[in-house]
Protein backbone atom coordinates (compact mmCIF):
# COMPACT_ATOMS: atom_id res chain seq x y z
CA UNK A 1 0.00 0.00 0.00
CA UNK A 2 2.64 2.46 -1.13
CA UNK A 3 2.40 6.20 -1.75
CA UNK A 4 0.53 7.51 1.30
CA UNK A 5 3.34 9.93 2.13
CA UNK A 6 3.70 11.28 -1.40
CA UNK A 7 -0.09 11.62 -1.76
CA UNK A 8 -0.12 13.82 1.35
CA UNK A 9 2.98 15.76 0.32
CA UNK A 10 1.47 16.56 -3.08
CA UNK A 11 -1.49 18.10 -1.25
CA UNK A 12 0.67 19.99 1.25
CA UNK A 13 -0.62 17.79 4.08
CA UNK A 14 1.27 15.96 6.85
CA UNK A 15 2.20 12.33 6.10
CA UNK A 16 -0.31 11.08 8.67
CA UNK A 17 -3.10 12.53 6.51
CA UNK A 18 -1.93 10.19 3.75
CA UNK A 19 -2.04 7.15 6.03
CA UNK A 20 -5.50 8.16 7.26
CA UNK A 21 -6.69 8.54 3.67
CA UNK A 22 -5.20 5.08 3.00
CA UNK A 23 -7.81 3.42 5.20
CA UNK A 24 -10.67 4.09 2.73
CA UNK A 25 -9.09 2.06 -0.11
CA UNK A 26 -8.53 -0.76 2.41
CA UNK A 27 -12.30 -0.77 3.05
CA UNK A 28 -13.06 -0.63 -0.67
CA UNK A 29 -10.65 -3.45 -1.54
CA UNK A 30 -12.06 -5.69 1.20
CA UNK A 31 -15.59 -5.15 -0.14
CA UNK A 32 -14.58 -5.52 -3.79
CA UNK A 33 -12.51 -8.68 -3.19
CA UNK A 34 -15.38 -10.15 -1.15
CA UNK A 35 -17.85 -9.48 -3.96
CA UNK A 36 -15.47 -10.95 -6.53
CA UNK A 37 -15.03 -14.06 -4.36
CA UNK A 38 -11.27 -13.61 -4.23
CA UNK A 39 -10.26 -16.07 -1.50
CA UNK A 40 -7.28 -14.26 0.07
CA UNK A 41 -6.16 -10.62 0.23
CA UNK A 42 -2.83 -9.90 1.90
CA UNK A 43 -2.11 -6.25 2.70
CA UNK A 44 1.44 -5.13 3.48
CA UNK A 45 0.65 -2.64 6.23
CA UNK A 46 3.93 -2.39 8.19
CA UNK A 47 7.32 -3.85 7.39
CA UNK A 48 10.18 -4.63 9.77
CA UNK A 49 12.04 -1.76 8.02
CA UNK A 50 9.25 0.74 8.77
CA UNK A 51 10.45 1.06 12.39
CA UNK A 52 13.28 3.21 11.00
CA UNK A 53 10.78 6.01 10.22
CA UNK A 54 10.52 9.00 12.55
CA UNK A 55 9.10 7.94 15.92
CA UNK A 56 6.05 10.22 15.51
CA UNK A 57 5.06 8.57 12.26
CA UNK A 58 5.47 5.06 13.70
CA UNK A 59 3.33 6.02 16.71
CA UNK A 60 0.68 7.55 14.42
CA UNK A 61 0.62 4.46 12.20
CA UNK A 62 0.22 2.12 15.18
CA UNK A 63 -2.59 4.30 16.53
CA UNK A 64 -4.28 4.29 13.16
CA UNK A 65 -4.02 0.51 12.90
CA UNK A 66 -5.70 -0.18 16.22
CA UNK A 67 -8.31 2.53 15.55
CA UNK A 68 -9.10 1.14 12.08
CA UNK A 69 -9.33 -2.44 13.37
CA UNK A 70 -11.79 -1.35 16.06
CA UNK A 71 -13.83 0.82 13.73
CA UNK A 72 -13.97 -1.65 10.84
CA UNK A 73 -14.65 -4.87 12.76
CA UNK A 74 -18.39 -4.61 12.11
CA UNK A 75 -17.93 -3.92 8.38
CA UNK A 76 -15.56 -6.90 8.14
CA UNK A 77 -18.07 -9.13 9.92
CA UNK A 78 -20.94 -8.00 7.67
CA UNK A 79 -18.81 -8.97 4.68
CA UNK A 80 -18.09 -12.42 6.21
CA UNK A 81 -14.36 -11.65 6.34
CA UNK A 82 -11.96 -13.78 8.36
CA UNK A 83 -8.84 -12.06 9.64
CA UNK A 84 -5.27 -13.24 10.10
CA UNK A 85 -1.91 -11.55 10.50
CA UNK A 86 1.65 -12.46 9.57
CA UNK A 87 4.88 -11.02 10.97
CA UNK A 88 6.52 -10.58 14.36
CA UNK A 89 3.28 -9.64 16.07
CA UNK A 90 4.93 -9.79 19.51
CA UNK A 91 6.93 -6.70 18.50
CA UNK A 92 3.80 -4.58 17.97
CA UNK A 93 2.49 -2.25 20.70
CA UNK A 94 0.11 -3.97 23.12
CA UNK A 95 -2.80 -1.77 21.93
CA UNK A 96 -2.45 -3.10 18.36
CA UNK A 97 -2.02 -6.70 19.52
CA UNK A 98 -5.09 -6.52 21.73
CA UNK A 99 -7.24 -5.07 18.94
CA UNK A 100 -5.86 -7.59 16.47
CA UNK A 101 -6.49 -10.58 18.73
CA UNK A 102 -9.98 -9.35 19.56
CA UNK A 103 -10.88 -8.86 15.88
CA UNK A 104 -9.36 -12.19 14.78
CA UNK A 105 -11.38 -13.94 17.50
CA UNK A 106 -14.59 -12.10 16.57
CA UNK A 107 -14.29 -13.04 12.88
CA UNK A 108 -12.89 -16.54 13.29
CA UNK A 109 -16.02 -18.43 12.17
CA UNK A 110 -16.53 -16.41 9.01
CA UNK A 111 -16.12 -18.21 5.70
CA UNK A 112 -15.68 -15.35 3.21
CA UNK A 113 -12.57 -13.44 2.17
CA UNK A 114 -9.47 -14.15 4.22
CA UNK A 115 -7.92 -10.78 5.00
CA UNK A 116 -4.30 -11.31 5.93
CA UNK A 117 -2.40 -8.33 7.35
CA UNK A 118 1.39 -8.25 7.09
CA UNK A 119 2.43 -6.38 10.25
CA UNK A 120 6.01 -6.02 11.45
CA UNK A 121 6.62 -8.33 8.53
CA UNK A 122 9.80 -9.10 6.58
CA UNK A 123 10.12 -11.98 4.15
CA UNK A 124 13.77 -12.78 4.84
CA UNK A 125 13.02 -13.01 8.55
CA UNK A 126 10.04 -15.24 7.76
CA UNK A 127 12.28 -17.66 5.83
CA UNK A 128 14.94 -17.60 8.59
CA UNK A 129 12.23 -18.27 11.20
CA UNK A 130 10.90 -21.18 9.14
CA UNK A 131 14.35 -22.74 8.75
CA UNK A 132 15.05 -22.35 12.48
CA UNK A 133 11.71 -23.98 13.30
CA UNK A 134 12.61 -26.95 11.12
CA UNK A 135 16.10 -27.18 12.65
CA UNK A 136 14.54 -27.13 16.13
CA UNK A 137 12.37 -30.07 15.04
CA UNK A 138 15.59 -31.93 14.31
CA UNK A 139 15.44 -31.86 10.48
CA UNK A 140 18.71 -32.43 8.64
CA UNK A 141 17.28 -31.74 5.19
CA UNK A 142 13.96 -30.31 4.01
CA UNK A 143 11.79 -30.14 0.91
CA UNK A 144 10.27 -27.01 -0.65
CA UNK A 145 6.84 -28.17 0.59
CA UNK A 146 8.13 -28.48 4.14
CA UNK A 147 9.62 -25.01 4.01
CA UNK A 148 6.31 -23.61 2.66
CA UNK A 149 4.54 -25.33 5.53
CA UNK A 150 6.82 -23.70 8.11
CA UNK A 151 6.26 -20.13 6.85
CA UNK A 152 3.80 -17.75 8.55
CA UNK A 153 1.54 -18.28 5.51
CA UNK A 154 1.29 -22.05 6.00
CA UNK A 155 -2.01 -23.26 4.60
CA UNK A 156 -2.56 -20.19 2.42
CA UNK A 157 -2.18 -20.42 -1.37
CA UNK A 158 0.72 -18.55 -2.98
CA UNK A 159 -0.47 -15.18 -4.34
CA UNK A 160 -1.61 -15.17 -7.97
CA UNK A 161 -1.20 -11.41 -8.31
CA UNK A 162 0.89 -8.80 -6.51
CA UNK A 163 -0.23 -5.20 -6.96
CA UNK A 164 2.23 -2.46 -6.08
CA UNK A 165 1.00 1.12 -5.99
CA UNK A 166 2.95 4.36 -6.45
CA UNK A 167 5.04 3.09 -9.35
CA UNK A 168 7.86 1.49 -7.37
CA UNK A 169 9.48 -1.39 -9.27
CA UNK A 170 10.54 -3.28 -6.15
CA UNK A 171 9.37 -6.25 -4.15
CA UNK A 172 10.53 -4.73 -0.83
CA UNK A 173 10.93 -7.92 1.19
CA UNK A 174 7.31 -9.01 0.64
CA UNK A 175 6.47 -12.75 0.58
CA UNK A 176 9.70 -13.53 -1.25
CA UNK A 177 9.26 -17.30 -1.21
CA UNK A 178 5.53 -17.23 -1.98
CA UNK A 179 5.68 -14.88 -4.99
CA UNK A 180 8.11 -17.03 -7.00
CA UNK A 181 5.50 -17.40 -9.80
CA UNK A 182 3.12 -14.55 -8.96
CA UNK A 183 2.16 -12.05 -11.62
CA UNK A 184 3.31 -8.52 -10.81
CA UNK A 185 1.28 -5.39 -11.53
CA UNK A 186 2.69 -1.93 -10.88
CA UNK A 187 0.47 1.13 -11.05
CA UNK A 188 1.60 4.76 -10.64
CA UNK A 189 -1.51 5.49 -8.54
CA UNK A 190 -0.77 6.40 -4.91
CA UNK A 191 -2.51 4.08 -2.43
CA UNK A 192 -5.03 6.66 -1.10
CA UNK A 193 -6.31 7.10 -4.70
CA UNK A 194 -6.47 3.37 -5.45
CA UNK A 195 -10.12 2.66 -6.27
CA UNK A 196 -12.26 -0.25 -7.42
CA UNK A 197 -11.65 0.81 -11.01
CA UNK A 198 -7.91 0.47 -10.46
CA UNK A 199 -8.42 -2.98 -8.95
CA UNK A 200 -10.58 -4.05 -11.89
CA UNK A 201 -7.91 -2.79 -14.31
CA UNK A 202 -5.26 -4.83 -12.47
CA UNK A 203 -7.46 -7.94 -12.55
CA UNK A 204 -8.25 -7.48 -16.26
CA UNK A 205 -4.54 -7.18 -16.96
CA UNK A 206 -3.90 -10.32 -14.91
CA UNK A 207 -6.61 -12.20 -16.85
CA UNK A 208 -4.92 -11.33 -20.14
CA UNK A 209 -1.65 -12.96 -19.10
CA UNK A 210 -0.47 -16.44 -19.86
CA UNK A 211 0.95 -18.09 -16.79
CA UNK A 212 3.50 -20.72 -17.64
CA UNK A 213 5.17 -21.44 -14.29
CA UNK A 214 8.46 -22.00 -16.13
CA UNK A 215 6.88 -24.36 -18.65
CA UNK A 216 6.28 -23.74 -22.37
C1 LIG B 1 3.26 3.07 2.65
O1 LIG B 1 3.21 4.41 2.17
C2 LIG B 1 2.18 2.82 3.62
C3 LIG B 1 2.36 2.42 4.91
C4 LIG B 1 3.69 2.20 5.50
C5 LIG B 1 1.21 2.26 5.82
C6 LIG B 1 0.00 1.58 5.29
C7 LIG B 1 -1.04 1.58 6.35
C8 LIG B 1 -2.31 1.98 6.21
C9 LIG B 1 -2.90 2.39 4.92
C10 LIG B 1 -3.13 2.01 7.44
C11 LIG B 1 -4.39 1.24 7.37
C12 LIG B 1 -4.20 -0.20 7.25
C13 LIG B 1 -5.07 -1.15 7.68
C14 LIG B 1 -4.79 -2.55 7.36
C15 LIG B 1 -6.28 -0.84 8.47
P1 LIG B 1 4.47 5.37 2.41
O2 LIG B 1 4.30 6.07 3.70
O3 LIG B 1 5.71 4.53 2.27
O4 LIG B 1 4.34 6.37 1.22
P2 LIG B 1 5.55 7.09 0.49
O5 LIG B 1 6.37 6.02 -0.15
O6 LIG B 1 4.86 7.97 -0.49
O7 LIG B 1 6.31 7.87 1.53
JSON list of C-alpha atoms and ligand atoms in Angstrom, two decimals, residues 1-9 15 18-27 43-47 50 53 57 61 64-69 72 83 115-119 164-166 168 170 190-192, ligand 1:
[
{"chain": "A", "resi": 1, "resn": "UNK", "atom": "CA", "xyz": [0.00, 0.00, 0.00]},
{"chain": "A", "resi": 2, "resn": "UNK", "atom": "CA", "xyz": [2.64, 2.46, -1.13]},
{"chain": "A", "resi": 3, "resn": "UNK", "atom": "CA", "xyz": [2.40, 6.20, -1.75]},
{"chain": "A", "resi": 4, "resn": "UNK", "atom": "CA", "xyz": [0.53, 7.51, 1.30]},
{"chain": "A", "resi": 5, "resn": "UNK", "atom": "CA", "xyz": [3.34, 9.93, 2.13]},
{"chain": "A", "resi": 6, "resn": "UNK", "atom": "CA", "xyz": [3.70, 11.28, -1.40]},
{"chain": "A", "resi": 7, "resn": "UNK", "atom": "CA", "xyz": [-0.09, 11.62, -1.76]},
{"chain": "A", "resi": 8, "resn": "UNK", "atom": "CA", "xyz": [-0.12, 13.82, 1.35]},
{"chain": "A", "resi": 9, "resn": "UNK", "atom": "CA", "xyz": [2.98, 15.76, 0.32]},
{"chain": "A", "resi": 15, "resn": "UNK", "atom": "CA", "xyz": [2.20, 12.33, 6.10]},
{"chain": "A", "resi": 18, "resn": "UNK", "atom": "CA", "xyz": [-1.93, 10.19, 3.75]},
{"chain": "A", "resi": 19, "resn": "UNK", "atom": "CA", "xyz": [-2.04, 7.15, 6.03]},
{"chain": "A", "resi": 20, "resn": "UNK", "atom": "CA", "xyz": [-5.50, 8.16, 7.26]},
{"chain": "A", "resi": 21, "resn": "UNK", "atom": "CA", "xyz": [-6.69, 8.54, 3.67]},
{"chain": "A", "resi": 22, "resn": "UNK", "atom": "CA", "xyz": [-5.20, 5.08, 3.00]},
{"chain": "A", "resi": 23, "resn": "UNK", "atom": "CA", "xyz": [-7.81, 3.42, 5.20]},
{"chain": "A", "resi": 24, "resn": "UNK", "atom": "CA", "xyz": [-10.67, 4.09, 2.73]},
{"chain": "A", "resi": 25, "resn": "UNK", "atom": "CA", "xyz": [-9.09, 2.06, -0.11]},
{"chain": "A", "resi": 26, "resn": "UNK", "atom": "CA", "xyz": [-8.53, -0.76, 2.41]},
{"chain": "A", "resi": 27, "resn": "UNK", "atom": "CA", "xyz": [-12.30, -0.77, 3.05]},
{"chain": "A", "resi": 43, "resn": "UNK", "atom": "CA", "xyz": [-2.11, -6.25, 2.70]},
{"chain": "A", "resi": 44, "resn": "UNK", "atom": "CA", "xyz": [1.44, -5.13, 3.48]},
{"chain": "A", "resi": 45, "resn": "UNK", "atom": "CA", "xyz": [0.65, -2.64, 6.23]},
{"chain": "A", "resi": 46, "resn": "UNK", "atom": "CA", "xyz": [3.93, -2.39, 8.19]},
{"chain": "A", "resi": 47, "resn": "UNK", "atom": "CA", "xyz": [7.32, -3.85, 7.39]},
{"chain": "A", "resi": 50, "resn": "UNK", "atom": "CA", "xyz": [9.25, 0.74, 8.77]},
{"chain": "A", "resi": 53, "resn": "UNK", "atom": "CA", "xyz": [10.78, 6.01, 10.22]},
{"chain": "A", "resi": 57, "resn": "UNK", "atom": "CA", "xyz": [5.06, 8.57, 12.26]},
{"chain": "A", "resi": 61, "resn": "UNK", "atom": "CA", "xyz": [0.62, 4.46, 12.20]},
{"chain": "A", "resi": 64, "resn": "UNK", "atom": "CA", "xyz": [-4.28, 4.29, 13.16]},
{"chain": "A", "resi": 65, "resn": "UNK", "atom": "CA", "xyz": [-4.02, 0.51, 12.90]},
{"chain": "A", "resi": 66, "resn": "UNK", "atom": "CA", "xyz": [-5.70, -0.18, 16.22]},
{"chain": "A", "resi": 67, "resn": "UNK", "atom": "CA", "xyz": [-8.31, 2.53, 15.55]},
{"chain": "A", "resi": 68, "resn": "UNK", "atom": "CA", "xyz": [-9.10, 1.14, 12.08]},
{"chain": "A", "resi": 69, "resn": "UNK", "atom": "CA", "xyz": [-9.33, -2.44, 13.37]},
{"chain": "A", "resi": 72, "resn": "UNK", "atom": "CA", "xyz": [-13.97, -1.65, 10.84]},
{"chain": "A", "resi": 83, "resn": "UNK", "atom": "CA", "xyz": [-8.84, -12.06, 9.64]},
{"chain": "A", "resi": 115, "resn": "UNK", "atom": "CA", "xyz": [-7.92, -10.78, 5.00]},
{"chain": "A", "resi": 116, "resn": "UNK", "atom": "CA", "xyz": [-4.30, -11.31, 5.93]},
{"chain": "A", "resi": 117, "resn": "UNK", "atom": "CA", "xyz": [-2.40, -8.33, 7.35]},
{"chain": "A", "resi": 118, "resn": "UNK", "atom": "CA", "xyz": [1.39, -8.25, 7.09]},
{"chain": "A", "resi": 119, "resn": "UNK", "atom": "CA", "xyz": [2.43, -6.38, 10.25]},
{"chain": "A", "resi": 164, "resn": "UNK", "atom": "CA", "xyz": [2.23, -2.46, -6.08]},
{"chain": "A", "resi": 165, "resn": "UNK", "atom": "CA", "xyz": [1.00, 1.12, -5.99]},
{"chain": "A", "resi": 166, "resn": "UNK", "atom": "CA", "xyz": [2.95, 4.36, -6.45]},
{"chain": "A", "resi": 168, "resn": "UNK", "atom": "CA", "xyz": [7.86, 1.49, -7.37]},
{"chain": "A", "resi": 170, "resn": "UNK", "atom": "CA", "xyz": [10.54, -3.28, -6.15]},
{"chain": "A", "resi": 190, "resn": "UNK", "atom": "CA", "xyz": [-0.77, 6.40, -4.91]},
{"chain": "A", "resi": 191, "resn": "UNK", "atom": "CA", "xyz": [-2.51, 4.08, -2.43]},
{"chain": "A", "resi": 192, "resn": "UNK", "atom": "CA", "xyz": [-5.03, 6.66, -1.10]},
{"chain": "B", "resi": 1, "resn": "LIG", "atom": "C1", "xyz": [3.26, 3.07, 2.65]},
{"chain": "B", "resi": 1, "resn": "LIG", "atom": "O1", "xyz": [3.21, 4.41, 2.17]},
{"chain": "B", "resi": 1, "resn": "LIG", "atom": "C2", "xyz": [2.18, 2.82, 3.62]},
{"chain": "B", "resi": 1, "resn": "LIG", "atom": "C3", "xyz": [2.36, 2.42, 4.91]},
{"chain": "B", "resi": 1, "resn": "LIG", "atom": "C4", "xyz": [3.69, 2.20, 5.50]},
{"chain": "B", "resi": 1, "resn": "LIG", "atom": "C5", "xyz": [1.21, 2.26, 5.82]},
{"chain": "B", "resi": 1, "resn": "LIG", "atom": "C6", "xyz": [0.00, 1.58, 5.29]},
{"chain": "B", "resi": 1, "resn": "LIG", "atom": "C7", "xyz": [-1.04, 1.58, 6.35]},
{"chain": "B", "resi": 1, "resn": "LIG", "atom": "C8", "xyz": [-2.31, 1.98, 6.21]},
{"chain": "B", "resi": 1, "resn": "LIG", "atom": "C9", "xyz": [-2.90, 2.39, 4.92]},
{"chain": "B", "resi": 1, "resn": "LIG", "atom": "C10", "xyz": [-3.13, 2.01, 7.44]},
{"chain": "B", "resi": 1, "resn": "LIG", "atom": "C11", "xyz": [-4.39, 1.24, 7.37]},
{"chain": "B", "resi": 1, "resn": "LIG", "atom": "C12", "xyz": [-4.20, -0.20, 7.25]},
{"chain": "B", "resi": 1, "resn": "LIG", "atom": "C13", "xyz": [-5.07, -1.15, 7.68]},
{"chain": "B", "resi": 1, "resn": "LIG", "atom": "C14", "xyz": [-4.79, -2.55, 7.36]},
{"chain": "B", "resi": 1, "resn": "LIG", "atom": "C15", "xyz": [-6.28, -0.84, 8.47]},
{"chain": "B", "resi": 1, "resn": "LIG", "atom": "P1", "xyz": [4.47, 5.37, 2.41]},
{"chain": "B", "resi": 1, "resn": "LIG", "atom": "O2", "xyz": [4.30, 6.07, 3.70]},
{"chain": "B", "resi": 1, "resn": "LIG", "atom": "O3", "xyz": [5.71, 4.53, 2.27]},
{"chain": "B", "resi": 1, "resn": "LIG", "atom": "O4", "xyz": [4.34, 6.37, 1.22]},
{"chain": "B", "resi": 1, "resn": "LIG", "atom": "P2", "xyz": [5.55, 7.09, 0.49]},
{"chain": "B", "resi": 1, "resn": "LIG", "atom": "O5", "xyz": [6.37, 6.02, -0.15]},
{"chain": "B", "resi": 1, "resn": "LIG", "atom": "O6", "xyz": [4.86, 7.97, -0.49]},
{"chain": "B", "resi": 1, "resn": "LIG", "atom": "O7", "xyz": [6.31, 7.87, 1.53]}
]
